[in-house]
GROMACS .gro file of N, CA and C in nm:
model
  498
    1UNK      N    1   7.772  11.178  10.042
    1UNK     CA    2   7.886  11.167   9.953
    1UNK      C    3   8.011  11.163  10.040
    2UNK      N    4   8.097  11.090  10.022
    2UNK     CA    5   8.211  11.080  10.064
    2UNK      C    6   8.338  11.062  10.006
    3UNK      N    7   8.402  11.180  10.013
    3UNK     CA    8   8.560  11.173   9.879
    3UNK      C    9   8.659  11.073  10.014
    4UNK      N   10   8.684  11.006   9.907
    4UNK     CA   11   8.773  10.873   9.975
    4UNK      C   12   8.913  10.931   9.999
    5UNK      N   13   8.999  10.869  10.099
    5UNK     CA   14   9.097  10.954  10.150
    5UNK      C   15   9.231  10.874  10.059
    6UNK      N   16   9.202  10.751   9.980
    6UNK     CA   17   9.299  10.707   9.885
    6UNK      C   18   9.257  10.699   9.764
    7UNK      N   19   9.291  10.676   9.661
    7UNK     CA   20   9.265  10.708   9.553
    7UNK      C   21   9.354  10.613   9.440
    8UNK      N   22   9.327  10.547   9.381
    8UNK     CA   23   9.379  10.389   9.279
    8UNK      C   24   9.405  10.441   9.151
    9UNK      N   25   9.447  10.456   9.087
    9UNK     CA   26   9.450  10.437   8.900
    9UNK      C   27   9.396  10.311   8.842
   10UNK      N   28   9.302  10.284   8.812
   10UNK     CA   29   9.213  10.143   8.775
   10UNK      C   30   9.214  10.135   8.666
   11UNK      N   31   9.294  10.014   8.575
   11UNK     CA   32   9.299  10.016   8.451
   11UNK      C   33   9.194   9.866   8.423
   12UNK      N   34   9.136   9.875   8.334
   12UNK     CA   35   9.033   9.793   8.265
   12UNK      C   36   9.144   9.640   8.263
   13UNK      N   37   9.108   9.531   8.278
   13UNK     CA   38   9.146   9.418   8.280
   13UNK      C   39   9.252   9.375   8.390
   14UNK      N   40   9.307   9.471   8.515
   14UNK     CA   41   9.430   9.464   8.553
   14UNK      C   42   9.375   9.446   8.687
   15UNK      N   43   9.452   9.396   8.775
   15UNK     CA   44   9.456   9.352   8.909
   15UNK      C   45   9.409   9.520   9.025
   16UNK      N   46   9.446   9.619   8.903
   16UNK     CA   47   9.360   9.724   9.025
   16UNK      C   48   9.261   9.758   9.056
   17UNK      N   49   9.121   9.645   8.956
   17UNK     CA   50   9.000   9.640   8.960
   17UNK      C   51   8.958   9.567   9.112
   18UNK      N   52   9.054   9.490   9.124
   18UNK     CA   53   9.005   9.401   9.258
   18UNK      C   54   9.065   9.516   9.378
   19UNK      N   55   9.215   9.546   9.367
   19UNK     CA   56   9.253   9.596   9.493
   19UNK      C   57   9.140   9.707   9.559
   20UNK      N   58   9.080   9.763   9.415
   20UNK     CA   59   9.006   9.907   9.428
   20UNK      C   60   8.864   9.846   9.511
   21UNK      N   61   8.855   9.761   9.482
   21UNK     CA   62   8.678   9.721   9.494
   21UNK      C   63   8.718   9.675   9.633
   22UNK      N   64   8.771   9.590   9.710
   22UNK     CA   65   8.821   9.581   9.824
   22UNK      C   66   8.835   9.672   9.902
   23UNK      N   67   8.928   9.792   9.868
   23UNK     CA   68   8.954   9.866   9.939
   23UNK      C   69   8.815   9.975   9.985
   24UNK      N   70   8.729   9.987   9.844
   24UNK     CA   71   8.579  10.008   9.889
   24UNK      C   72   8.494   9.924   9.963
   25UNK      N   73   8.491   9.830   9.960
   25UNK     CA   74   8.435   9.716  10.074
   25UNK      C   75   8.519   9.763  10.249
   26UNK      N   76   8.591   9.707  10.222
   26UNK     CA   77   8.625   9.806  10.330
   26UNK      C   78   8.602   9.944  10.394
   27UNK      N   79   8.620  10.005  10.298
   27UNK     CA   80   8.591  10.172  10.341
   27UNK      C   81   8.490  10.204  10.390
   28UNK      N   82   8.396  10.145  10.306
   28UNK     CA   83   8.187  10.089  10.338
   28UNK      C   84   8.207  10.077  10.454
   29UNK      N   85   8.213   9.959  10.477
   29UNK     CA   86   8.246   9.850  10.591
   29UNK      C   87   8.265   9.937  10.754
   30UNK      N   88   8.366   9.998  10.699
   30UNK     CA   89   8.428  10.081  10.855
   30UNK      C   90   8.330  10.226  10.854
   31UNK      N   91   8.268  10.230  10.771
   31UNK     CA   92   8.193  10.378  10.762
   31UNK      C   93   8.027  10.361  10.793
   32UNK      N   94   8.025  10.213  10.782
   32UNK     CA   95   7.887  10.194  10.787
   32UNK      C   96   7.785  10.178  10.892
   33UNK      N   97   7.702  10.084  10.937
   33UNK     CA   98   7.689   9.960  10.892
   33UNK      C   99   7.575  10.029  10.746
   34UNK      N  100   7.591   9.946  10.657
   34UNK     CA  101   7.489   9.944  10.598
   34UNK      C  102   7.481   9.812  10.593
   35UNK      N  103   7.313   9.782  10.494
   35UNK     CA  104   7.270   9.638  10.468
   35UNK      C  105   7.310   9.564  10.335
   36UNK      N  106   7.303   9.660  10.233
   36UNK     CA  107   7.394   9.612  10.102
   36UNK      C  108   7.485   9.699  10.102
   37UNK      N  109   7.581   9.654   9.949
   37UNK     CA  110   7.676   9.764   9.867
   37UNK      C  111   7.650   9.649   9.737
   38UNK      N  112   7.663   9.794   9.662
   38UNK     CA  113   7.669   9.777   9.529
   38UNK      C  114   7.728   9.833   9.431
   39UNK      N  115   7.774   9.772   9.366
   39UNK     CA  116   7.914   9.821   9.267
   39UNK      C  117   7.830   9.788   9.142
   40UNK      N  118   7.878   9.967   9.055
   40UNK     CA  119   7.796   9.978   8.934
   40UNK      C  120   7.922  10.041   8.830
   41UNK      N  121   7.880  10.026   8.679
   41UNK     CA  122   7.964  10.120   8.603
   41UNK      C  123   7.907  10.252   8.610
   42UNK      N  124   7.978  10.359   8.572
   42UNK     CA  125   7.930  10.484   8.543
   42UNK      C  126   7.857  10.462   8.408
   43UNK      N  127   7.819  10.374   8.302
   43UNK     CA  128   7.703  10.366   8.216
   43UNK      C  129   7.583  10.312   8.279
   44UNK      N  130   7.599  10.292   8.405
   44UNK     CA  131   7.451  10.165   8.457
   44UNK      C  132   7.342  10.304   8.511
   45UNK      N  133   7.245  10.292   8.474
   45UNK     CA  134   7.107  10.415   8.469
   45UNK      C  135   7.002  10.339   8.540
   46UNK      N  136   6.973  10.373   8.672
   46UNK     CA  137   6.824  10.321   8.722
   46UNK      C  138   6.722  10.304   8.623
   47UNK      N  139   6.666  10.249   8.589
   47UNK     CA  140   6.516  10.231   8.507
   47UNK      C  141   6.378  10.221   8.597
   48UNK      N  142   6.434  10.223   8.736
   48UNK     CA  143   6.308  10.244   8.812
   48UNK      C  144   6.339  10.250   8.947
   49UNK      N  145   6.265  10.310   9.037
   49UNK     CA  146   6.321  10.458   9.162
   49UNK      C  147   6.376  10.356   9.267
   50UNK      N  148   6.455  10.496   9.293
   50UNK     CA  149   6.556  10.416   9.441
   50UNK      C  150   6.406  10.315   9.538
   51UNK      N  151   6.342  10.400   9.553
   51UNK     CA  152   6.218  10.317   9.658
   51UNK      C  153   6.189  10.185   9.608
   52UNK      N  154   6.203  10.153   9.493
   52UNK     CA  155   6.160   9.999   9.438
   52UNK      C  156   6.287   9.905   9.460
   53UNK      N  157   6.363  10.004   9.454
   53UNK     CA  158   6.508   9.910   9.479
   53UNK      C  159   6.508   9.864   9.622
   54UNK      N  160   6.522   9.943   9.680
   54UNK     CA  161   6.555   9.953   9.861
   54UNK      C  162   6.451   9.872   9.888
   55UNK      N  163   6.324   9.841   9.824
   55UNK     CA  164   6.146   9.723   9.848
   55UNK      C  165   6.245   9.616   9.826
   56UNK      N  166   6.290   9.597   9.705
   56UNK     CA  167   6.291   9.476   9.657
   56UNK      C  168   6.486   9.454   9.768
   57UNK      N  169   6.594   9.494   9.797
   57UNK     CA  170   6.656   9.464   9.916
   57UNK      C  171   6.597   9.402   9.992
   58UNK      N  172   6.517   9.517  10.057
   58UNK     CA  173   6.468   9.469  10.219
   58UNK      C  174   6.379   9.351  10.251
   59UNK      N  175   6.308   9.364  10.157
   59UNK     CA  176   6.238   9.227  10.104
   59UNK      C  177   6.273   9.103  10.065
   60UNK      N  178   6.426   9.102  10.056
   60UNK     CA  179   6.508   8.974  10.014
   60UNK      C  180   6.534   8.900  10.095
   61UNK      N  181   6.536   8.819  10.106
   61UNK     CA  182   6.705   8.751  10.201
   61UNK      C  183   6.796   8.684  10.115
   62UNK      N  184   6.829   8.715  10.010
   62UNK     CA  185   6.959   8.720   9.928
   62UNK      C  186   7.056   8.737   9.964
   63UNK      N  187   7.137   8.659   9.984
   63UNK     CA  188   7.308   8.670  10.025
   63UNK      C  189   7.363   8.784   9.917
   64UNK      N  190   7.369   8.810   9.792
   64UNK     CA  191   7.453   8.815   9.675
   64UNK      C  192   7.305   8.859   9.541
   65UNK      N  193   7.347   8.993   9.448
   65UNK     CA  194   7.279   8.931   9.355
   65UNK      C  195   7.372   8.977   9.260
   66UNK      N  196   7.401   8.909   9.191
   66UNK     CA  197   7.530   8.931   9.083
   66UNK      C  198   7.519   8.794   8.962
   67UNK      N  199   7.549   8.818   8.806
   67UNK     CA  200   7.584   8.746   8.753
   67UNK      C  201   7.739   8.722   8.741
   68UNK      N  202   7.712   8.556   8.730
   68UNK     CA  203   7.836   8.449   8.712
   68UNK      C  204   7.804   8.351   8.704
   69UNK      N  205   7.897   8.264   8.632
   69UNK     CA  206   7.947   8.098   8.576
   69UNK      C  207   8.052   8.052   8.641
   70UNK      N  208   8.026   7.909   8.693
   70UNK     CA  209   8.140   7.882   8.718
   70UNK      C  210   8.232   7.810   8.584
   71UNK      N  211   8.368   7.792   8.651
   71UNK     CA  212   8.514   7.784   8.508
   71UNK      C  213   8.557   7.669   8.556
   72UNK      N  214   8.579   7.657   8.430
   72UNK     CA  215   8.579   7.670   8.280
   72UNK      C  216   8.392   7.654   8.273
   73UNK      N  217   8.394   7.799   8.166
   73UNK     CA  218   8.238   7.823   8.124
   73UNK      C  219   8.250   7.796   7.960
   74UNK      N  220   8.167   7.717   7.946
   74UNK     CA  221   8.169   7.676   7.796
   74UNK      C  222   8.174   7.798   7.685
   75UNK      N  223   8.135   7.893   7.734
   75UNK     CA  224   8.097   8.037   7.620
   75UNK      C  225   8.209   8.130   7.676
   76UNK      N  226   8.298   8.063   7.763
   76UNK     CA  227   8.444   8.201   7.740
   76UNK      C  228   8.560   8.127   7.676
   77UNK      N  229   8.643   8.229   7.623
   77UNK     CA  230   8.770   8.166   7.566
   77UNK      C  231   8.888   8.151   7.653
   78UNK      N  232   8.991   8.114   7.590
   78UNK     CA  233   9.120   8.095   7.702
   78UNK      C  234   9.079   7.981   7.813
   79UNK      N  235   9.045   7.885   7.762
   79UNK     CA  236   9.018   7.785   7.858
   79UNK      C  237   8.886   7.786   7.924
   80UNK      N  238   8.797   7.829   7.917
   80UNK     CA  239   8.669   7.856   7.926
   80UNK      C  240   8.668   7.949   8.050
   81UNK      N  241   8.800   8.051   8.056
   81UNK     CA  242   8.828   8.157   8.146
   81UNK      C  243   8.924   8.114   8.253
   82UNK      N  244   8.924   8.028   8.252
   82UNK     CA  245   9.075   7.984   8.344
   82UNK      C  246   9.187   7.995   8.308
   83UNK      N  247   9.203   8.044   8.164
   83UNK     CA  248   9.347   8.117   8.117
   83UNK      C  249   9.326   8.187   8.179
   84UNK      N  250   9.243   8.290   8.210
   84UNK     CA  251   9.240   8.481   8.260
   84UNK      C  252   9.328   8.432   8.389
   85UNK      N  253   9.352   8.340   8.466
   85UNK     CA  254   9.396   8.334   8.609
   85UNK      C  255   9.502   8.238   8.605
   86UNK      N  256   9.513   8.153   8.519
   86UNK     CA  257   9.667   8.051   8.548
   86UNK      C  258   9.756   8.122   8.438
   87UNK      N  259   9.753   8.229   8.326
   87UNK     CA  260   9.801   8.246   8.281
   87UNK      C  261   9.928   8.384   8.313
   88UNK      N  262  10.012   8.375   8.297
   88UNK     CA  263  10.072   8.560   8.347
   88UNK      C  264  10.091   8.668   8.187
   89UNK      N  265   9.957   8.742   8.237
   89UNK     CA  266   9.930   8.810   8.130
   89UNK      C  267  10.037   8.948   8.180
   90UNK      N  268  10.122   9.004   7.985
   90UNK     CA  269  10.171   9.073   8.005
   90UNK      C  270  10.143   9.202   8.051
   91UNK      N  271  10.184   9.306   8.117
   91UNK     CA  272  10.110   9.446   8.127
   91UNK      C  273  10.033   9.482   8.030
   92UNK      N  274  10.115   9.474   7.920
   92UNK     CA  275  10.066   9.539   7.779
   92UNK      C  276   9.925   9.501   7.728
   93UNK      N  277   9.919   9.343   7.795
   93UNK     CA  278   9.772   9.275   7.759
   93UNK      C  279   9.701   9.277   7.829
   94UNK      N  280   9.710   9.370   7.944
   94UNK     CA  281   9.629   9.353   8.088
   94UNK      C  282   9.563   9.507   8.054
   95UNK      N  283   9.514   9.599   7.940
   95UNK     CA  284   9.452   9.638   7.942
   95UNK      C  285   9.299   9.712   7.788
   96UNK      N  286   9.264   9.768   7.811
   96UNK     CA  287   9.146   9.737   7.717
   96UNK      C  288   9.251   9.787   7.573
   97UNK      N  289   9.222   9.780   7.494
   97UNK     CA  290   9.306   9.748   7.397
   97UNK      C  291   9.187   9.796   7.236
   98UNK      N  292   9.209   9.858   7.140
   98UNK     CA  293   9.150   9.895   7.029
   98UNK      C  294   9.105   9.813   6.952
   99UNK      N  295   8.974   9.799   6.893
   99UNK     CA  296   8.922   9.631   6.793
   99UNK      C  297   9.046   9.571   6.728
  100UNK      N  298   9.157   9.673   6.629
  100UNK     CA  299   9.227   9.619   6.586
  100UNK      C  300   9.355   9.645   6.627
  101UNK      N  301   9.405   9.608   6.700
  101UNK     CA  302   9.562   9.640   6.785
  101UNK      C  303   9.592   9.532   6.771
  102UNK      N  304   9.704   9.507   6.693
  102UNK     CA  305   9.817   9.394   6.747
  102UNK      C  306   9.836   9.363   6.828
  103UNK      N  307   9.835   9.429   6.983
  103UNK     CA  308   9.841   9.341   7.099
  103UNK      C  309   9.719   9.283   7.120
  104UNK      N  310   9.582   9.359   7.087
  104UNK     CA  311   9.441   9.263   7.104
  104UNK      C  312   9.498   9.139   7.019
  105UNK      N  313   9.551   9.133   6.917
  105UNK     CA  314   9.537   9.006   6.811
  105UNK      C  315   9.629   8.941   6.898
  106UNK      N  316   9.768   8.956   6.949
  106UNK     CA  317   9.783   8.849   7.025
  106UNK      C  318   9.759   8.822   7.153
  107UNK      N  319   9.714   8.887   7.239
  107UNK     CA  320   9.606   8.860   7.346
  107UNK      C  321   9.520   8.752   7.309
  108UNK      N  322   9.471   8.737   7.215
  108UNK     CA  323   9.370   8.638   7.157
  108UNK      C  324   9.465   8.523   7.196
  109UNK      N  325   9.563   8.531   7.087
  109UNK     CA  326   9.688   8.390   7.040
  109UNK      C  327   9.721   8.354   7.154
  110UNK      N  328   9.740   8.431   7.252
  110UNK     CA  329   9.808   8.410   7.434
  110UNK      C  330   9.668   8.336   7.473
  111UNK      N  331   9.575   8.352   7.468
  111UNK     CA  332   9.466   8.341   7.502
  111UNK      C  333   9.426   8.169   7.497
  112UNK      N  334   9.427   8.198   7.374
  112UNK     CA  335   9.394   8.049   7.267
  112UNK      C  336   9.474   7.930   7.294
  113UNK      N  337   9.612   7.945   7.318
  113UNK     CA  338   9.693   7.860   7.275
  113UNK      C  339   9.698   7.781   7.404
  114UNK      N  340   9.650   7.843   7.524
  114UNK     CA  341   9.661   7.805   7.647
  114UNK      C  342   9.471   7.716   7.657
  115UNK      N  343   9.366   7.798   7.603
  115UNK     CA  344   9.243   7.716   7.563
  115UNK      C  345   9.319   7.567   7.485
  116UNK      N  346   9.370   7.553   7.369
  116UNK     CA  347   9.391   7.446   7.302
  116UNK      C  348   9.501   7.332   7.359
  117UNK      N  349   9.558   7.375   7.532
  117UNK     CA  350   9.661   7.320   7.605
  117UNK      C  351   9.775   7.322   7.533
  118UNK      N  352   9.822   7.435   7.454
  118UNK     CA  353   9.992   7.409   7.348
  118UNK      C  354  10.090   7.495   7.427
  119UNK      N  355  10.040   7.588   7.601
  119UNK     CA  356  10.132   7.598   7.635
  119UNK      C  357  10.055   7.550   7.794
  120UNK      N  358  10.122   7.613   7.898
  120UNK     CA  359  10.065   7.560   8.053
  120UNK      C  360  10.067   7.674   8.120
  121UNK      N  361   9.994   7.780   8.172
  121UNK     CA  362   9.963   7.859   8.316
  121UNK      C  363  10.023   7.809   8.461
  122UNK      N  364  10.003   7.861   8.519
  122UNK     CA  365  10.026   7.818   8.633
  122UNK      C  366   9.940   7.730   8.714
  123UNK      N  367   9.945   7.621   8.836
  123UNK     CA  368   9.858   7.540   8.814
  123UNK      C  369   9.775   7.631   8.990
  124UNK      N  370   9.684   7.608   8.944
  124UNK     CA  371   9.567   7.663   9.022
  124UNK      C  372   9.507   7.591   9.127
  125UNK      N  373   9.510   7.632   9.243
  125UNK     CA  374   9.431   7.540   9.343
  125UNK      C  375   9.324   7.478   9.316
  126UNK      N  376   9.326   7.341   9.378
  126UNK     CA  377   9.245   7.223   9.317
  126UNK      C  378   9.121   7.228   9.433
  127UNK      N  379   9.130   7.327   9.564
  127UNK     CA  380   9.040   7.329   9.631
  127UNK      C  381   8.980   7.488   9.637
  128UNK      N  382   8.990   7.562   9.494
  128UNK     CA  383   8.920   7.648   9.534
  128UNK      C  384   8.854   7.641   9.384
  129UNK      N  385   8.685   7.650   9.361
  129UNK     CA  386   8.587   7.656   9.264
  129UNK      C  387   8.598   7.809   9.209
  130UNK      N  388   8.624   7.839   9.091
  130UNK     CA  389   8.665   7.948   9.031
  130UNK      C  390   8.526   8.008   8.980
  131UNK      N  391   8.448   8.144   8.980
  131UNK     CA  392   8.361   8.132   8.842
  131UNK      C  393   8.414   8.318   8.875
  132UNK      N  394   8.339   8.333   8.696
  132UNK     CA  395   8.350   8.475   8.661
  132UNK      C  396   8.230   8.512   8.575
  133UNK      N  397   8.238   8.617   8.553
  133UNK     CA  398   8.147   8.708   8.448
  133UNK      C  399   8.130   8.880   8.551
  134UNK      N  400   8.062   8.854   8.585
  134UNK     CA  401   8.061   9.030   8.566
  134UNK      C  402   8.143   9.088   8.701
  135UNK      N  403   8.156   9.225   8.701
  135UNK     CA  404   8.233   9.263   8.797
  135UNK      C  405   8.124   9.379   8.835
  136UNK      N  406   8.046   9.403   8.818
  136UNK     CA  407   7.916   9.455   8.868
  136UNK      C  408   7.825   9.393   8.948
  137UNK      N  409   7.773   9.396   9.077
  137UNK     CA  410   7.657   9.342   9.136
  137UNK      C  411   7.619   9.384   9.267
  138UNK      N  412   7.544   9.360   9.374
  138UNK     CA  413   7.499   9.424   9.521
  138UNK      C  414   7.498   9.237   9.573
  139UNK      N  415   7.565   9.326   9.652
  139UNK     CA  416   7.624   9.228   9.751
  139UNK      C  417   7.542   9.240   9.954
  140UNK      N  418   7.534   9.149  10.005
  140UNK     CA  419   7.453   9.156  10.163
  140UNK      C  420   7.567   9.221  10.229
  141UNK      N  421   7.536   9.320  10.314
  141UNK     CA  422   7.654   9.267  10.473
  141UNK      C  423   7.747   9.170  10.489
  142UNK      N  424   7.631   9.067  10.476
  142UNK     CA  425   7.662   8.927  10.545
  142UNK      C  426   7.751   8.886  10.433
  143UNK      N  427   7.760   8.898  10.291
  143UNK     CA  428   7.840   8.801  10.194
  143UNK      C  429   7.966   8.959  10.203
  144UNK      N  430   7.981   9.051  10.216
  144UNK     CA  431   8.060   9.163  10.185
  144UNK      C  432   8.165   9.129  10.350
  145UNK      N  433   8.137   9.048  10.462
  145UNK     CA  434   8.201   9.048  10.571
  145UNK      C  435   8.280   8.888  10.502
  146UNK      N  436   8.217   8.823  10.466
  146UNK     CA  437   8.256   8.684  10.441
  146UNK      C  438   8.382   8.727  10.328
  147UNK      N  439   8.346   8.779  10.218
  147UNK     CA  440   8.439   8.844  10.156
  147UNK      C  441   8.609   8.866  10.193
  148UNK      N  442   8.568   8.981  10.284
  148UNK     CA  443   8.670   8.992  10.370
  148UNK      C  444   8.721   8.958  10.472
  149UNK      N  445   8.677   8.835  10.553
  149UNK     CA  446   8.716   8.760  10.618
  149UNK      C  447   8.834   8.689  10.570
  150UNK      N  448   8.761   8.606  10.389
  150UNK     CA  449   8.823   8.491  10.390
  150UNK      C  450   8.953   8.585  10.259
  151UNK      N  451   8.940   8.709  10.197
  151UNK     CA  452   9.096   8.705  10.175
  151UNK      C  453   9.176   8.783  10.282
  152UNK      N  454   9.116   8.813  10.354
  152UNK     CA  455   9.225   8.823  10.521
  152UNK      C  456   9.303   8.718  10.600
  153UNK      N  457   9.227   8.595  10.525
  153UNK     CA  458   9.268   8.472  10.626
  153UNK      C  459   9.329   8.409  10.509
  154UNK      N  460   9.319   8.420  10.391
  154UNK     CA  461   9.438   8.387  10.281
  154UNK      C  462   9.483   8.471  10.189
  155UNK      N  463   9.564   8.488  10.215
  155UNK     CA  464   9.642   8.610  10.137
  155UNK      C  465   9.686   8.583  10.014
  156UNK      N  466   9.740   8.419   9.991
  156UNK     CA  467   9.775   8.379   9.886
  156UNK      C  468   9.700   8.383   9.776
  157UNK      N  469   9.549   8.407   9.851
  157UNK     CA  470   9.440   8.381   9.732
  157UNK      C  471   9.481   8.521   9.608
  158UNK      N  472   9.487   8.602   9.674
  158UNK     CA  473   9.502   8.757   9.616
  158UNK      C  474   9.595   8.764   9.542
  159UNK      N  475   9.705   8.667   9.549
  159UNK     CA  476   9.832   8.659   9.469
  159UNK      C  477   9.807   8.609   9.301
  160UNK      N  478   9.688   8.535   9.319
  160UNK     CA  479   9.625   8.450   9.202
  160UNK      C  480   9.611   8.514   9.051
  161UNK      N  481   9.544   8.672   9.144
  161UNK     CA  482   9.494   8.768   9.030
  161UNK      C  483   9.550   8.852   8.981
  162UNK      N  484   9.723   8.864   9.059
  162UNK     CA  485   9.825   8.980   9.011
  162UNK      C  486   9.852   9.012   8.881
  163UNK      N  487   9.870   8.878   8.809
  163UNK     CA  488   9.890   8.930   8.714
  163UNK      C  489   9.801   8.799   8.620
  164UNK      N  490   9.661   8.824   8.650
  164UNK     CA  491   9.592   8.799   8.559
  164UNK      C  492   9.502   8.885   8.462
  165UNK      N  493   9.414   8.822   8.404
  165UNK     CA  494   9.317   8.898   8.344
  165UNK      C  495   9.183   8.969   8.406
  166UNK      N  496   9.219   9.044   8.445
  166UNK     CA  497   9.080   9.043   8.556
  166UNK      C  498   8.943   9.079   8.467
   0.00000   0.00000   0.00000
């Protein structure tokens, strides 16, 4: 166990989901070596023992195992998720929000209106392939160094998600 020597306020949909997960990649990283990392919710429950897990690792040569789509994904909204990133979502909408809250209802409308092209986001690099879905998965060494290589070597990339939907 290791109590981390910084400490984030991580709000659900907001850009401190990434800084946080980074800054754990890192922390790993300089503390390690290990062979994976893996990022879980506090609801995610083994269904079968660390030893089957660590078999089925070592046994891989999997770069990455994580779900995602690449975007625009036909089954998300807001542009088939490329609103979440060209759009500048307000604070207020940048976090989890009650079934029926007026800001969820226009979160939607912000959402939508930019899916149906009636307003414009910001325009998004044409050389970088976007996808999303989960923010949970175990990741190699080898893809967790690549990681941080390449937003070390572009910084701008990181600017993308400030004030998106994460």
């Amino acid at each position: 166990v290791h109590i981390l020597p910084y400490s984030y306020s991580v709000s659900w949909g907001n850009y401190t989901q990434v800084e946080y997960v980074l800054y754990l990649m890192r922390y790993i990283r300089d503390t390690g070596p290990f062979d994976w990392y893996s990022i879980h919710s506090g609801n995610d429950l083994m269904i079968r023992s660390y030893r089957e897990l660590e078999a089925l690792l070592n046994d891989s040569k999997k770069y990455a195992f994580l779900d995602c789509h690449r975007l625009p994904w036909k089954d998300w909204q807001y542009g088939g998720g490329l609103g979440r990133i060209a759009l500048i979502w307000p604070d207020c909408m940048r976090k989890r929000l009650k079934p029926h809250s007026v800001l969820r209802y226009a979160r939607a409308i912000y959402g939508r209106m930019y899916g149906a092209k009636l307003i414009r986001g910001r325009t998004l690099p044409q050389d970088i392939i976007f996808y999303g879905k989960s923010a949970w998965y175990t990741l190699s060494s080898e893809c967790v160094s690549d990681v941080l290589s390449y937003v070390d070597a572009h910084p701008d990339f990181l600017g993308l998600f400030e004030k998106s939907l994460c």
